[in-house]
Amino acid sequence: MCTYALIGRYEQILLIATADRSHVLPGGPVHSGEPIEHALQRTLRDQLGTTLASIEFCSVIEHEDDRGVWLGSASEVAFLFDVTLPDVSSISDRFPCMHWWANESDLGLLQPAAIRNAILTGNLSSDFPWWAWSP
């Protein structure tokens, strides 16, 4: 189980580069016994050096783990939240190499594919909270 942040600026969305050079939304795994929102706060603090100004539930996407990085599991349940940061410019000062602001045309690089596809459809919202995996 993972949690991810949808952080926007103008018409762009924040992505981070992982050690294997894939591009993902900020966030990551939820530890055993850890509340999902706490996991998101922890990973954003670790990845971006920032806190959250606001957090709002967006969707849950169940998908095949095509990256194979989370404990070797075959599937993942990803909780997505719309997140506002206190100051987006503060992450640029602290972590200039780990993140970038992606335009819609750049989203082809986003992993996992199920999250990328959900964003690109334009239907990713709490109005459609559950995206089931169909193997």
Coordinates of N, CA and C in Angstrom, one line a residue:
M1 N 0.9 -1.2 0.0 CA 0.0 0.0 0.0 C 0.9 1.2 0.0
C2 N 0.6 2.2 -0.8 CA 1.3 3.4 -1.0 C 0.4 4.6 -0.9
T3 N 1.0 5.8 -0.7 CA 0.3 7.0 -0.7 C 1.1 8.0 -1.5
Y4 N 0.3 8.8 -2.4 CA 1.0 9.8 -3.2 C 0.3 11.1 -3.2
A5 N 1.1 12.2 -3.5 CA 0.6 13.5 -3.4 C 0.5 14.1 -4.8
L6 N -0.6 14.7 -5.1 CA -0.8 15.4 -6.4 C -0.6 16.9 -6.0
I7 N 0.5 17.4 -6.4 CA 0.9 18.8 -6.1 C 1.0 19.6 -7.4
G8 N 0.2 20.5 -7.6 CA 0.1 21.3 -8.8 C 0.7 22.7 -8.6
R9 N 1.1 23.2 -9.8 CA 1.6 24.6 -9.9 C 1.3 25.1 -11.3
Y10 N 0.4 26.0 -11.4 CA -0.1 26.5 -12.7 C -0.7 25.3 -13.4
E11 N -0.2 24.9 -14.6 CA -0.7 23.7 -15.3 C 0.3 22.6 -15.2
Q12 N 1.1 22.6 -14.2 CA 2.1 21.5 -14.0 C 1.9 20.7 -12.7
I13 N 2.5 19.5 -12.7 CA 2.4 18.6 -11.5 C 3.8 18.2 -11.1
L14 N 4.0 18.1 -9.8 CA 5.3 17.8 -9.3 C 5.6 16.3 -9.4
L15 N 6.8 16.0 -10.0 CA 7.2 14.6 -10.0 C 8.6 14.6 -9.4
I16 N 9.0 13.4 -8.9 CA 10.3 13.2 -8.4 C 11.0 12.1 -9.2
A17 N 12.3 12.1 -9.2 CA 13.1 11.1 -9.9 C 13.6 10.1 -8.8
T18 N 13.4 8.9 -9.1 CA 13.9 7.8 -8.2 C 15.3 7.4 -8.5
A19 N 15.9 6.6 -7.7 CA 17.2 6.1 -7.9 C 17.4 5.3 -9.2
D20 N 16.3 4.7 -9.7 CA 16.3 3.9 -10.9 C 15.9 4.8 -12.1
R21 N 15.8 6.1 -11.9 CA 15.6 7.1 -12.9 C 14.1 7.1 -13.4
S22 N 13.2 6.4 -12.7 CA 11.8 6.5 -13.1 C 11.3 7.8 -12.4
H23 N 10.2 8.3 -13.0 CA 9.5 9.5 -12.4 C 8.2 9.1 -11.8
V24 N 8.0 9.5 -10.5 CA 6.8 9.2 -9.8 C 6.3 10.4 -9.1
L25 N 5.1 10.3 -8.6 CA 4.5 11.3 -7.7 C 5.2 11.3 -6.4
P26 N 5.4 12.4 -5.7 CA 5.9 12.4 -4.4 C 5.1 11.5 -3.5
G27 N 5.7 10.7 -2.6 CA 5.0 9.8 -1.7 C 5.8 8.5 -1.7
G28 N 5.1 7.4 -1.2 CA 5.7 6.2 -1.1 C 5.0 5.2 -0.2
P29 N 5.7 4.2 0.3 CA 5.0 3.1 1.0 C 4.4 3.5 2.4
V30 N 3.4 2.9 2.8 CA 2.8 3.0 4.1 C 3.3 1.9 4.9
H31 N 4.0 2.3 6.1 CA 4.5 1.2 6.9 C 3.4 0.5 7.7
S32 N 3.7 -0.7 8.2 CA 2.7 -1.4 8.9 C 2.3 -0.6 10.2
G33 N 1.0 -0.5 10.4 CA 0.5 0.3 11.5 C 0.5 1.8 11.4
E34 N 1.0 2.3 10.3 CA 1.1 3.7 10.1 C -0.2 4.3 9.4
P35 N -0.8 5.3 9.9 CA -2.0 5.9 9.2 C -1.5 6.4 7.8
I36 N -2.4 6.3 6.8 CA -2.0 6.7 5.5 C -1.6 8.2 5.4
E37 N -2.3 9.1 6.0 CA -2.0 10.5 5.9 C -0.6 10.8 6.6
H38 N -0.3 10.0 7.7 CA 1.0 10.2 8.4 C 2.1 9.7 7.4
A39 N 1.8 8.6 6.7 CA 2.8 8.2 5.7 C 3.1 9.2 4.7
L40 N 2.1 9.9 4.2 CA 2.3 10.9 3.2 C 3.1 12.1 3.8
Q41 N 2.7 12.5 5.0 CA 3.5 13.6 5.6 C 4.9 13.2 5.8
R42 N 5.2 12.0 6.2 CA 6.6 11.5 6.4 C 7.3 11.5 5.1
T43 N 6.7 10.9 4.0 CA 7.5 10.9 2.8 C 7.7 12.2 2.2
L44 N 6.7 13.1 2.3 CA 7.0 14.5 1.7 C 8.0 15.2 2.5
R45 N 8.1 15.0 3.8 CA 9.2 15.6 4.6 C 10.5 15.1 4.2
D46 N 10.6 13.7 4.0 CA 11.8 13.1 3.5 C 12.2 13.5 2.1
Q47 N 11.3 13.5 1.2 CA 11.6 13.7 -0.2 C 11.7 15.2 -0.6
L48 N 10.9 16.0 0.0 CA 10.9 17.4 -0.4 C 11.3 18.4 0.7
G49 N 11.5 17.9 1.9 CA 11.9 18.8 3.0 C 10.8 19.8 3.4
T50 N 9.5 19.4 3.3 CA 8.5 20.3 3.5 C 7.3 19.7 4.3
T51 N 6.4 20.5 4.8 CA 5.2 20.0 5.5 C 4.1 20.3 4.5
L52 N 2.9 19.9 5.0 CA 1.7 20.2 4.1 C 0.9 21.3 4.7
A53 N 0.4 22.2 3.8 CA -0.6 23.2 4.2 C -2.0 22.6 4.3
S54 N -2.3 21.8 3.3 CA -3.6 21.1 3.3 C -3.5 19.8 2.5
I55 N -4.4 18.9 2.9 CA -4.5 17.6 2.2 C -5.9 17.2 2.1
E56 N -6.3 16.7 0.8 CA -7.6 16.4 0.5 C -7.6 15.1 -0.2
F57 N -8.4 14.1 0.2 CA -8.5 12.8 -0.5 C -8.9 13.0 -2.0
C58 N -8.3 12.3 -2.9 CA -8.7 12.3 -4.3 C -9.2 11.0 -4.8
S59 N -8.4 9.9 -4.7 CA -8.8 8.6 -5.3 C -7.9 7.5 -4.7
V60 N -8.4 6.3 -4.9 CA -7.6 5.1 -4.7 C -7.5 4.3 -6.0
I61 N -6.3 4.0 -6.3 CA -6.0 3.2 -7.6 C -5.4 1.9 -7.2
E62 N -6.1 0.8 -7.6 CA -5.5 -0.5 -7.4 C -4.9 -0.9 -8.8
H63 N -3.7 -1.3 -8.8 CA -3.0 -1.6 -10.1 C -1.9 -2.7 -9.9
E64 N -1.6 -3.2 -11.1 CA -0.4 -4.1 -11.1 C 0.8 -3.3 -10.8
D65 N 1.7 -3.8 -9.9 CA 2.9 -3.1 -9.6 C 3.9 -3.4 -10.7
D66 N 3.9 -2.6 -11.7 CA 4.7 -2.8 -12.9 C 6.1 -2.3 -12.7
R67 N 6.4 -1.7 -11.5 CA 7.8 -1.3 -11.2 C 8.5 -2.4 -10.4
G68 N 7.7 -3.2 -9.7 CA 8.4 -4.3 -8.9 C 9.2 -3.9 -7.8
V69 N 8.9 -2.7 -7.2 CA 9.8 -2.2 -6.1 C 9.3 -2.4 -4.7
W70 N 8.0 -2.5 -4.6 CA 7.4 -2.6 -3.2 C 7.3 -4.0 -2.8
L71 N 8.3 -4.5 -2.1 CA 8.3 -5.8 -1.5 C 8.0 -7.0 -2.5
G72 N 8.2 -6.8 -3.7 CA 8.0 -7.8 -4.7 C 6.5 -8.2 -4.9
S73 N 5.6 -7.4 -4.5 CA 4.2 -7.7 -4.7 C 3.7 -7.6 -6.1
A74 N 2.7 -8.2 -6.4 CA 2.2 -8.2 -7.8 C 1.2 -7.1 -8.0
S75 N 0.6 -6.5 -6.9 CA -0.3 -5.4 -7.0 C 0.0 -4.4 -5.9
E76 N -0.6 -3.2 -6.1 CA -0.4 -2.1 -5.2 C -1.8 -1.4 -5.1
V77 N -2.1 -0.9 -3.9 CA -3.2 0.0 -3.7 C -2.6 1.3 -3.4
A78 N -2.9 2.3 -4.2 CA -2.3 3.6 -4.1 C -3.4 4.7 -3.7
F79 N -3.2 5.3 -2.6 CA -4.0 6.4 -2.2 C -3.5 7.7 -2.7
L80 N -4.3 8.5 -3.4 CA -3.9 9.7 -3.9 C -4.6 10.9 -3.2
F81 N -3.8 11.9 -2.9 CA -4.3 13.1 -2.2 C -3.9 14.3 -3.0
D82 N -4.9 15.3 -3.0 CA -4.5 16.6 -3.5 C -3.9 17.3 -2.4
V83 N -2.7 17.8 -2.6 CA -1.9 18.4 -1.5 C -1.5 19.9 -1.9
T84 N -1.6 20.7 -0.9 CA -1.1 22.1 -1.0 C 0.1 22.2 -0.1
L85 N 1.2 22.8 -0.6 CA 2.3 23.0 0.3 C 2.3 24.5 0.8
P86 N 3.0 24.7 1.9 CA 3.0 26.1 2.4 C 3.7 27.1 1.4
D87 N 4.7 26.6 0.8 CA 5.5 27.4 -0.2 C 6.2 26.5 -1.2
V88 N 5.7 26.4 -2.4 CA 6.3 25.5 -3.4 C 7.8 25.9 -3.7
S89 N 8.1 27.1 -3.6 CA 9.5 27.6 -3.9 C 10.5 27.0 -2.9
S90 N 10.1 26.7 -1.7 CA 11.0 26.2 -0.7 C 11.6 24.8 -1.1
I91 N 10.9 24.0 -1.9 CA 11.5 22.7 -2.3 C 12.5 22.9 -3.3
S92 N 12.4 24.0 -4.1 CA 13.5 24.2 -5.1 C 14.8 24.5 -4.5
D93 N 14.8 25.2 -3.4 CA 16.0 25.6 -2.7 C 16.7 24.4 -2.1
R94 N 15.9 23.5 -1.5 CA 16.5 22.4 -0.8 C 16.8 21.2 -1.6
F95 N 16.0 20.8 -2.6 CA 16.2 19.6 -3.3 C 16.1 19.9 -4.8
P96 N 17.0 20.6 -5.4 CA 16.9 20.9 -6.8 C 17.1 19.8 -7.8
C97 N 17.7 18.7 -7.5 CA 17.9 17.6 -8.4 C 16.9 16.5 -8.3
M98 N 16.1 16.4 -7.3 CA 15.2 15.3 -7.1 C 13.8 15.5 -7.7
H99 N 13.4 16.7 -8.0 CA 12.1 16.9 -8.4 C 12.1 17.8 -9.7
W100 N 10.9 17.8 -10.4 CA 10.7 18.7 -11.5 C 9.2 18.9 -11.7
W101 N 8.9 20.0 -12.3 CA 7.5 20.3 -12.6 C 7.2 19.9 -14.0
A102 N 6.2 18.9 -14.1 CA 5.9 18.3 -15.4 C 4.7 18.9 -16.1
N103 N 4.8 19.2 -17.3 CA 3.6 19.6 -18.1 C 2.8 18.3 -18.5
E104 N 1.7 18.5 -19.1 CA 0.9 17.3 -19.5 C 1.6 16.5 -20.5
S105 N 2.4 17.1 -21.4 CA 3.1 16.4 -22.4 C 4.3 15.5 -21.8
D106 N 4.7 15.9 -20.6 CA 5.8 15.2 -19.9 C 5.3 13.9 -19.1
L107 N 3.9 13.8 -18.9 CA 3.4 12.8 -18.0 C 3.6 11.4 -18.6
G108 N 4.0 11.3 -19.8 CA 4.3 9.9 -20.4 C 5.4 9.2 -19.6
L109 N 6.2 10.0 -18.9 CA 7.3 9.5 -18.1 C 6.8 9.0 -16.7
L110 N 5.6 9.3 -16.3 CA 5.2 9.0 -14.9 C 4.9 7.5 -14.8
Q111 N 5.4 7.0 -13.7 CA 5.1 5.6 -13.3 C 4.4 5.6 -11.9
P112 N 3.6 4.6 -11.6 CA 3.2 3.5 -12.5 C 2.2 4.0 -13.5
A113 N 2.1 3.1 -14.5 CA 1.2 3.5 -15.7 C -0.2 3.7 -15.3
A114 N -0.7 2.9 -14.3 CA -2.1 3.1 -14.0 C -2.4 4.5 -13.4
I115 N -1.5 5.0 -12.6 CA -1.7 6.4 -12.1 C -1.6 7.4 -13.2
R116 N -0.6 7.2 -14.1 CA -0.4 8.1 -15.3 C -1.7 8.1 -16.1
N117 N -2.2 6.9 -16.4 CA -3.4 6.9 -17.2 C -4.6 7.5 -16.6
A118 N -4.8 7.3 -15.2 CA -5.9 8.0 -14.5 C -5.8 9.5 -14.6
I119 N -4.6 10.0 -14.4 CA -4.4 11.5 -14.5 C -4.7 12.0 -15.9
L120 N -4.2 11.3 -16.9 CA -4.4 11.7 -18.3 C -5.8 11.7 -18.7
T121 N -6.7 10.8 -18.1 CA -8.1 10.8 -18.5 C -8.8 12.0 -18.1
G122 N -8.3 12.7 -17.1 CA -8.9 13.9 -16.6 C -10.1 13.6 -15.6
N123 N -10.3 12.3 -15.3 CA -11.3 11.9 -14.4 C -10.9 11.6 -13.0
L124 N -9.6 11.9 -12.7 CA -9.1 11.6 -11.3 C -9.6 12.6 -10.3
S125 N -10.6 12.1 -9.5 CA -11.1 13.0 -8.5 C -11.9 12.2 -7.5
S126 N -12.3 12.8 -6.4 CA -13.1 12.1 -5.4 C -14.5 11.8 -5.9
D127 N -14.9 12.3 -7.0 CA -16.1 11.9 -7.7 C -16.1 10.5 -8.2
F128 N -14.9 10.0 -8.5 CA -14.6 8.7 -9.0 C -13.5 8.1 -8.1
P129 N -13.9 7.8 -6.8 CA -12.8 7.5 -5.8 C -12.1 6.1 -6.0
W130 N -12.7 5.2 -6.7 CA -12.1 3.9 -6.8 C -11.8 3.5 -8.2
W131 N -10.5 3.2 -8.5 CA -10.1 2.7 -9.8 C -9.6 1.3 -9.5
A132 N -10.4 0.3 -9.9 CA -10.0 -1.1 -9.7 C -9.1 -1.7 -10.8
W133 N -8.3 -2.6 -10.4 CA -7.4 -3.3 -11.3 C -8.1 -4.4 -11.9
S134 N -8.0 -4.5 -13.2 CA -8.5 -5.7 -14.0 C -7.4 -6.4 -14.7
P135 N -6.9 -7.5 -14.1 CA -5.8 -8.2 -14.8 C -6.2 -8.8 -16.1

